Amino acid sequence: MIFFTPDIEGKTYTLNEEESGHAVRVLRLKAGDEITLVDGRGGWYRTKITDPHHKQCVAEVIEEQREYGKRPYTLHMAVAPTKNIDRFEWFVEKSVEIGIDEITPLLCERSERKQIQPDRIRRIMIAAMKQSKKAYLPRLNGMVSFDDWIKTVNGNGFIAYCGEGDKQSLKAVYRAGQNAVIAIGPEGDFSPSEVETALMQGFIGISLGSSRLRTETAGVAACHAVYFINE
């Protein structure tokens, strides 16, 4: 059982009311039972419940690890949210499970979705972090226009698009251990001007295979390709 405790300090920690209720009333944990706490910054804590109160469950730290599961590279995915938000949320969940450090929702020329619910997305990220037994919670940036975002990226940028152009497979241009920023467009793809802007900024055009992938599938495929190359 893993619980997200971003403000943990010292040798004891009191779970908030929601997590306490889940631990005591749903999971029926008792004094002496062990639970794992993660702080989202690489801290991993093996703890033992000392006071199984359903509103203020107290746990004592037995073992602590720093930089638990830290990878030798960072992956930043910039993805245009899909019109059907469920598909974008699916991408968020699966990318966190695979391993990612940062997500930026992009507003592109052909975007059909103009906004997201950051609090809901973050809850999905926390649940995926706990489910996949990770100690790092990826950063969720605010939704930003493609033109504003592209100016902030420095180095190791890749843009996946369906249109014609000089593209290479991700495995041909990405090397293990490299930090990477990968941009995935909306259902209607990046516009030609957006692709041109990215290439002029030093981005490398990439293909994710011969099949035409949905936005969310392309995002997960890119995450998995980076993960696989680094294994």
mmCIF file of C-alpha atoms in Angstrom:
data_model
loop_
_atom_site.group_PDB
_atom_site.id
_atom_site.type_symbol
_atom_site.label_atom_id
_atom_site.label_comp_id
_atom_site.label_asym_id
_atom_site.label_seq_id
_atom_site.Cartn_x
_atom_site.Cartn_y
_atom_site.Cartn_z
ATOM 1 C CA MET A 1 0.000 0.000 0.000
ATOM 2 C CA ILE A 2 1.475 3.311 -1.126
ATOM 3 C CA PHE A 3 0.360 6.733 0.108
ATOM 4 C CA PHE A 4 1.336 10.135 -1.289
ATOM 5 C CA THR A 5 2.757 12.362 1.459
ATOM 6 C CA PRO A 6 4.374 15.423 -0.160
ATOM 7 C CA ASP A 7 5.034 17.224 3.133
ATOM 8 C CA ILE A 8 6.611 14.374 5.084
ATOM 9 C CA GLU A 9 9.343 15.338 7.555
ATOM 10 C CA GLY A 10 10.903 13.647 10.553
ATOM 11 C CA LYS A 11 10.328 10.123 11.820
ATOM 12 C CA THR A 12 6.532 10.157 12.129
ATOM 13 C CA TYR A 13 3.806 11.251 9.750
ATOM 14 C CA THR A 14 0.063 11.754 10.095
ATOM 15 C CA LEU A 15 -1.942 10.905 6.995
ATOM 16 C CA ASN A 16 -4.616 13.400 5.981
ATOM 17 C CA GLU A 17 -8.259 12.558 6.587
ATOM 18 C CA GLU A 18 -8.873 11.106 3.121
ATOM 19 C CA GLU A 19 -5.806 8.862 3.190
ATOM 20 C CA SER A 20 -6.444 7.916 6.828
ATOM 21 C CA GLY A 21 -9.984 6.848 5.989
ATOM 22 C CA HIS A 22 -8.741 4.794 3.037
ATOM 23 C CA ALA A 23 -6.077 3.102 5.154
ATOM 24 C CA VAL A 24 -8.220 2.343 8.205
ATOM 25 C CA ARG A 25 -11.780 1.966 6.927
ATOM 26 C CA VAL A 26 -11.221 0.654 3.395
ATOM 27 C CA LEU A 27 -7.992 -1.343 3.731
ATOM 28 C CA ARG A 28 -8.657 -2.118 7.418
ATOM 29 C CA LEU A 29 -5.039 -1.569 8.385
ATOM 30 C CA LYS A 30 -4.127 -1.905 12.039
ATOM 31 C CA ALA A 31 -1.330 -0.898 14.397
ATOM 32 C CA GLY A 32 1.867 -2.655 13.359
ATOM 33 C CA ASP A 33 0.915 -2.937 9.693
ATOM 34 C CA GLU A 34 3.496 -1.570 7.264
ATOM 35 C CA ILE A 35 2.716 0.994 4.566
ATOM 36 C CA THR A 36 4.885 2.856 2.051
ATOM 37 C CA LEU A 37 4.928 6.637 1.804
ATOM 38 C CA VAL A 38 6.287 8.600 -1.178
ATOM 39 C CA ASP A 39 6.818 12.347 -1.337
ATOM 40 C CA GLY A 40 6.874 12.788 -5.128
ATOM 41 C CA ARG A 41 10.459 14.081 -5.000
ATOM 42 C CA GLY A 42 12.247 10.738 -4.862
ATOM 43 C CA GLY A 43 11.685 10.033 -1.170
ATOM 44 C CA TRP A 44 10.541 6.476 -0.399
ATOM 45 C CA TYR A 45 9.605 5.606 3.182
ATOM 46 C CA ARG A 46 8.839 2.213 4.695
ATOM 47 C CA THR A 47 6.685 2.906 7.722
ATOM 48 C CA LYS A 48 4.665 1.158 10.427
ATOM 49 C CA ILE A 49 1.263 2.308 11.611
ATOM 50 C CA THR A 50 1.326 3.312 15.290
ATOM 51 C CA ASP A 51 -2.126 4.897 15.609
ATOM 52 C CA PRO A 52 -4.763 3.605 13.148
ATOM 53 C CA HIS A 53 -7.216 6.480 13.571
ATOM 54 C CA HIS A 54 -9.655 6.844 10.656
ATOM 55 C CA LYS A 55 -9.128 10.614 10.491
ATOM 56 C CA GLN A 56 -5.507 10.964 11.637
ATOM 57 C CA CYS A 57 -3.619 7.753 11.007
ATOM 58 C CA VAL A 58 -0.054 7.996 12.346
ATOM 59 C CA ALA A 59 2.878 6.072 10.879
ATOM 60 C CA GLU A 60 6.477 5.742 12.074
ATOM 61 C CA VAL A 61 9.336 5.724 9.561
ATOM 62 C CA ILE A 62 11.364 2.498 9.644
ATOM 63 C CA GLU A 63 13.463 2.937 6.512
ATOM 64 C CA GLU A 64 14.065 5.881 4.197
ATOM 65 C CA GLN A 65 15.491 5.997 0.674
ATOM 66 C CA ARG A 66 16.359 9.091 -1.345
ATOM 67 C CA GLU A 67 16.252 9.346 -5.148
ATOM 68 C CA TYR A 68 14.345 6.074 -5.258
ATOM 69 C CA GLY A 69 14.080 4.860 -8.849
ATOM 70 C CA LYS A 70 15.801 7.925 -10.282
ATOM 71 C CA ARG A 71 16.523 7.594 -13.988
ATOM 72 C CA PRO A 72 19.703 8.801 -15.741
ATOM 73 C CA TYR A 73 17.655 10.946 -18.141
ATOM 74 C CA THR A 74 14.613 13.228 -18.115
ATOM 75 C CA LEU A 75 11.627 13.076 -20.446
ATOM 76 C CA HIS A 76 9.377 16.063 -21.078
ATOM 77 C CA MET A 77 6.268 15.387 -23.162
ATOM 78 C CA ALA A 78 4.451 18.340 -24.724
ATOM 79 C CA VAL A 79 1.108 17.076 -26.007
ATOM 80 C CA ALA A 80 -1.983 18.780 -27.387
ATOM 81 C CA PRO A 81 -4.965 17.574 -25.309
ATOM 82 C CA THR A 82 -7.537 15.643 -27.299
ATOM 83 C CA LYS A 83 -11.123 16.758 -27.896
ATOM 84 C CA ASN A 84 -12.241 13.733 -25.891
ATOM 85 C CA ILE A 85 -10.477 14.497 -22.597
ATOM 86 C CA ASP A 86 -10.640 10.828 -21.553
ATOM 87 C CA ARG A 87 -8.037 10.038 -24.180
ATOM 88 C CA PHE A 88 -5.639 12.696 -22.924
ATOM 89 C CA GLU A 89 -6.139 11.491 -19.357
ATOM 90 C CA TRP A 90 -5.354 7.962 -20.536
ATOM 91 C CA PHE A 91 -2.098 9.249 -22.022
ATOM 92 C CA VAL A 92 -1.237 11.008 -18.753
ATOM 93 C CA GLU A 93 -1.889 7.874 -16.713
ATOM 94 C CA LYS A 94 0.117 5.544 -18.947
ATOM 95 C CA SER A 95 3.035 7.927 -19.454
ATOM 96 C CA VAL A 96 3.428 8.342 -15.692
ATOM 97 C CA GLU A 97 3.356 4.569 -15.262
ATOM 98 C CA ILE A 98 6.075 4.150 -17.911
ATOM 99 C CA GLY A 99 8.230 7.000 -16.615
ATOM 100 C CA ILE A 100 8.124 10.711 -17.376
ATOM 101 C CA ASP A 101 9.299 13.902 -15.705
ATOM 102 C CA GLU A 102 7.214 16.704 -17.144
ATOM 103 C CA ILE A 103 4.007 17.199 -19.123
ATOM 104 C CA THR A 104 3.054 20.371 -20.974
ATOM 105 C CA PRO A 105 -0.423 20.583 -22.552
ATOM 106 C CA LEU A 106 -0.109 22.439 -25.867
ATOM 107 C CA LEU A 107 -2.604 24.734 -27.545
ATOM 108 C CA CYS A 108 -1.954 24.397 -31.275
ATOM 109 C CA GLU A 109 -3.431 25.934 -34.423
ATOM 110 C CA ARG A 110 -5.595 22.867 -34.997
ATOM 111 C CA SER A 111 -6.431 22.120 -31.367
ATOM 112 C CA GLU A 112 -10.070 21.311 -30.671
ATOM 113 C CA ARG A 113 -9.642 21.427 -26.888
ATOM 114 C CA LYS A 114 -8.742 24.786 -25.433
ATOM 115 C CA GLN A 115 -8.536 23.964 -21.721
ATOM 116 C CA ILE A 116 -8.055 21.173 -19.180
ATOM 117 C CA GLN A 117 -8.747 20.664 -15.481
ATOM 118 C CA PRO A 118 -5.266 20.700 -13.873
ATOM 119 C CA ASP A 119 -6.472 19.432 -10.473
ATOM 120 C CA ARG A 120 -8.104 16.395 -12.047
ATOM 121 C CA ILE A 121 -5.044 15.682 -14.201
ATOM 122 C CA ARG A 122 -2.794 15.918 -11.154
ATOM 123 C CA ARG A 123 -4.961 13.429 -9.245
ATOM 124 C CA ILE A 124 -4.592 11.018 -12.149
ATOM 125 C CA MET A 125 -0.823 11.510 -12.065
ATOM 126 C CA ILE A 126 -0.671 10.845 -8.312
ATOM 127 C CA ALA A 127 -2.728 7.661 -8.668
ATOM 128 C CA ALA A 128 -0.525 6.448 -11.533
ATOM 129 C CA MET A 129 2.635 7.235 -9.555
ATOM 130 C CA LYS A 130 1.405 5.167 -6.622
ATOM 131 C CA GLN A 131 0.097 2.335 -8.796
ATOM 132 C CA SER A 132 3.423 1.997 -10.622
ATOM 133 C CA LYS A 133 5.422 2.203 -7.366
ATOM 134 C CA LYS A 134 7.305 5.368 -8.243
ATOM 135 C CA ALA A 135 8.606 8.047 -5.882
ATOM 136 C CA TYR A 136 8.739 10.922 -8.371
ATOM 137 C CA LEU A 137 5.615 12.875 -9.337
ATOM 138 C CA PRO A 138 6.004 14.447 -12.788
ATOM 139 C CA ARG A 139 5.561 18.177 -13.139
ATOM 140 C CA LEU A 140 2.340 19.324 -14.805
ATOM 141 C CA ASN A 141 2.704 22.681 -16.551
ATOM 142 C CA GLY A 142 -0.125 25.000 -17.443
ATOM 143 C CA MET A 143 -1.605 24.870 -20.920
ATOM 144 C CA VAL A 144 0.397 27.076 -23.260
ATOM 145 C CA SER A 145 0.325 28.032 -26.920
ATOM 146 C CA PHE A 146 2.704 26.143 -29.155
ATOM 147 C CA ASP A 147 4.376 29.366 -30.327
ATOM 148 C CA ASP A 148 5.090 30.522 -26.771
ATOM 149 C CA TRP A 149 6.243 27.099 -25.595
ATOM 150 C CA ILE A 150 8.625 26.350 -28.471
ATOM 151 C CA LYS A 151 10.714 29.431 -27.619
ATOM 152 C CA THR A 152 11.477 28.043 -24.142
ATOM 153 C CA VAL A 153 12.986 24.726 -25.223
ATOM 154 C CA ASN A 154 16.731 24.320 -25.376
ATOM 155 C CA GLY A 155 18.332 21.184 -26.813
ATOM 156 C CA ASN A 156 17.228 17.603 -27.535
ATOM 157 C CA GLY A 157 13.842 18.578 -28.929
ATOM 158 C CA PHE A 158 11.900 16.157 -31.130
ATOM 159 C CA ILE A 159 8.637 16.784 -32.966
ATOM 160 C CA ALA A 160 6.449 13.932 -34.209
ATOM 161 C CA TYR A 161 4.147 14.770 -37.096
ATOM 162 C CA CYS A 162 2.274 13.019 -39.898
ATOM 163 C CA GLY A 163 2.947 15.396 -42.776
ATOM 164 C CA GLU A 164 5.665 15.061 -45.365
ATOM 165 C CA GLY A 165 9.195 16.018 -44.422
ATOM 166 C CA ASP A 166 12.660 14.820 -43.546
ATOM 167 C CA LYS A 167 11.844 12.610 -40.569
ATOM 168 C CA GLN A 168 13.737 9.828 -38.843
ATOM 169 C CA SER A 169 12.701 7.167 -36.385
ATOM 170 C CA LEU A 170 13.104 8.146 -32.740
ATOM 171 C CA LYS A 171 15.463 5.243 -32.095
ATOM 172 C CA ALA A 172 17.756 6.519 -34.864
ATOM 173 C CA VAL A 173 18.221 10.003 -33.378
ATOM 174 C CA TYR A 174 17.784 9.526 -29.625
ATOM 175 C CA ARG A 175 20.625 8.097 -27.522
ATOM 176 C CA ALA A 176 20.320 6.396 -24.138
ATOM 177 C CA GLY A 177 20.969 8.753 -21.257
ATOM 178 C CA GLN A 178 19.922 11.886 -23.157
ATOM 179 C CA ASN A 179 17.338 14.252 -21.785
ATOM 180 C CA ALA A 180 14.508 14.593 -24.282
ATOM 181 C CA VAL A 181 11.623 16.911 -25.086
ATOM 182 C CA ILE A 182 9.034 15.379 -27.424
ATOM 183 C CA ALA A 183 6.140 17.288 -28.981
ATOM 184 C CA ILE A 184 2.940 15.549 -30.091
ATOM 185 C CA GLY A 185 0.256 17.481 -31.956
ATOM 186 C CA PRO A 186 -3.565 17.475 -31.890
ATOM 187 C CA GLU A 187 -5.861 15.132 -33.809
ATOM 188 C CA GLY A 188 -5.439 17.292 -36.913
ATOM 189 C CA ASP A 189 -1.638 17.185 -36.555
ATOM 190 C CA PHE A 190 0.698 20.141 -36.239
ATOM 191 C CA SER A 191 0.241 22.759 -38.935
ATOM 192 C CA PRO A 192 3.021 23.123 -41.538
ATOM 193 C CA SER A 193 4.004 26.458 -39.988
ATOM 194 C CA GLU A 194 4.313 24.884 -36.526
ATOM 195 C CA VAL A 195 6.522 22.123 -37.886
ATOM 196 C CA GLU A 196 8.661 24.685 -39.688
ATOM 197 C CA THR A 197 8.979 26.769 -36.512
ATOM 198 C CA ALA A 198 10.064 23.739 -34.505
ATOM 199 C CA LEU A 199 12.659 22.699 -37.075
ATOM 200 C CA MET A 200 14.046 26.230 -37.177
ATOM 201 C CA GLN A 201 14.337 26.083 -33.366
ATOM 202 C CA GLY A 202 16.544 23.005 -33.699
ATOM 203 C CA PHE A 203 13.912 20.318 -33.170
ATOM 204 C CA ILE A 204 14.404 17.038 -35.004
ATOM 205 C CA GLY A 205 11.465 15.706 -36.980
ATOM 206 C CA ILE A 206 10.606 12.140 -36.026
ATOM 207 C CA SER A 207 8.312 9.346 -37.109
ATOM 208 C CA LEU A 208 6.776 6.873 -34.650
ATOM 209 C CA GLY A 209 6.236 4.187 -37.272
ATOM 210 C CA SER A 210 4.280 3.563 -40.436
ATOM 211 C CA SER A 211 0.849 3.515 -38.758
ATOM 212 C CA ARG A 212 -1.113 6.718 -38.282
ATOM 213 C CA LEU A 213 -1.486 6.965 -34.512
ATOM 214 C CA ARG A 214 -3.990 8.857 -32.409
ATOM 215 C CA THR A 215 -2.508 11.685 -30.348
ATOM 216 C CA GLU A 216 -2.664 9.766 -27.078
ATOM 217 C CA THR A 217 -1.271 6.597 -28.652
ATOM 218 C CA ALA A 218 1.616 8.538 -30.194
ATOM 219 C CA GLY A 219 2.406 10.035 -26.797
ATOM 220 C CA VAL A 220 2.534 6.657 -25.101
ATOM 221 C CA ALA A 221 4.531 5.157 -27.983
ATOM 222 C CA ALA A 222 7.135 7.918 -27.665
ATOM 223 C CA CYS A 223 7.381 7.459 -23.895
ATOM 224 C CA HIS A 224 7.821 3.730 -24.262
ATOM 225 C CA ALA A 225 10.428 4.126 -27.020
ATOM 226 C CA VAL A 226 12.561 6.351 -24.772
ATOM 227 C CA TYR A 227 12.091 3.934 -21.871
ATOM 228 C CA PHE A 228 13.030 0.928 -24.029
ATOM 229 C CA ILE A 229 16.137 2.618 -25.462
ATOM 230 C CA ASN A 230 17.318 3.355 -21.923
ATOM 231 C CA GLU A 231 16.774 -0.191 -20.652
#
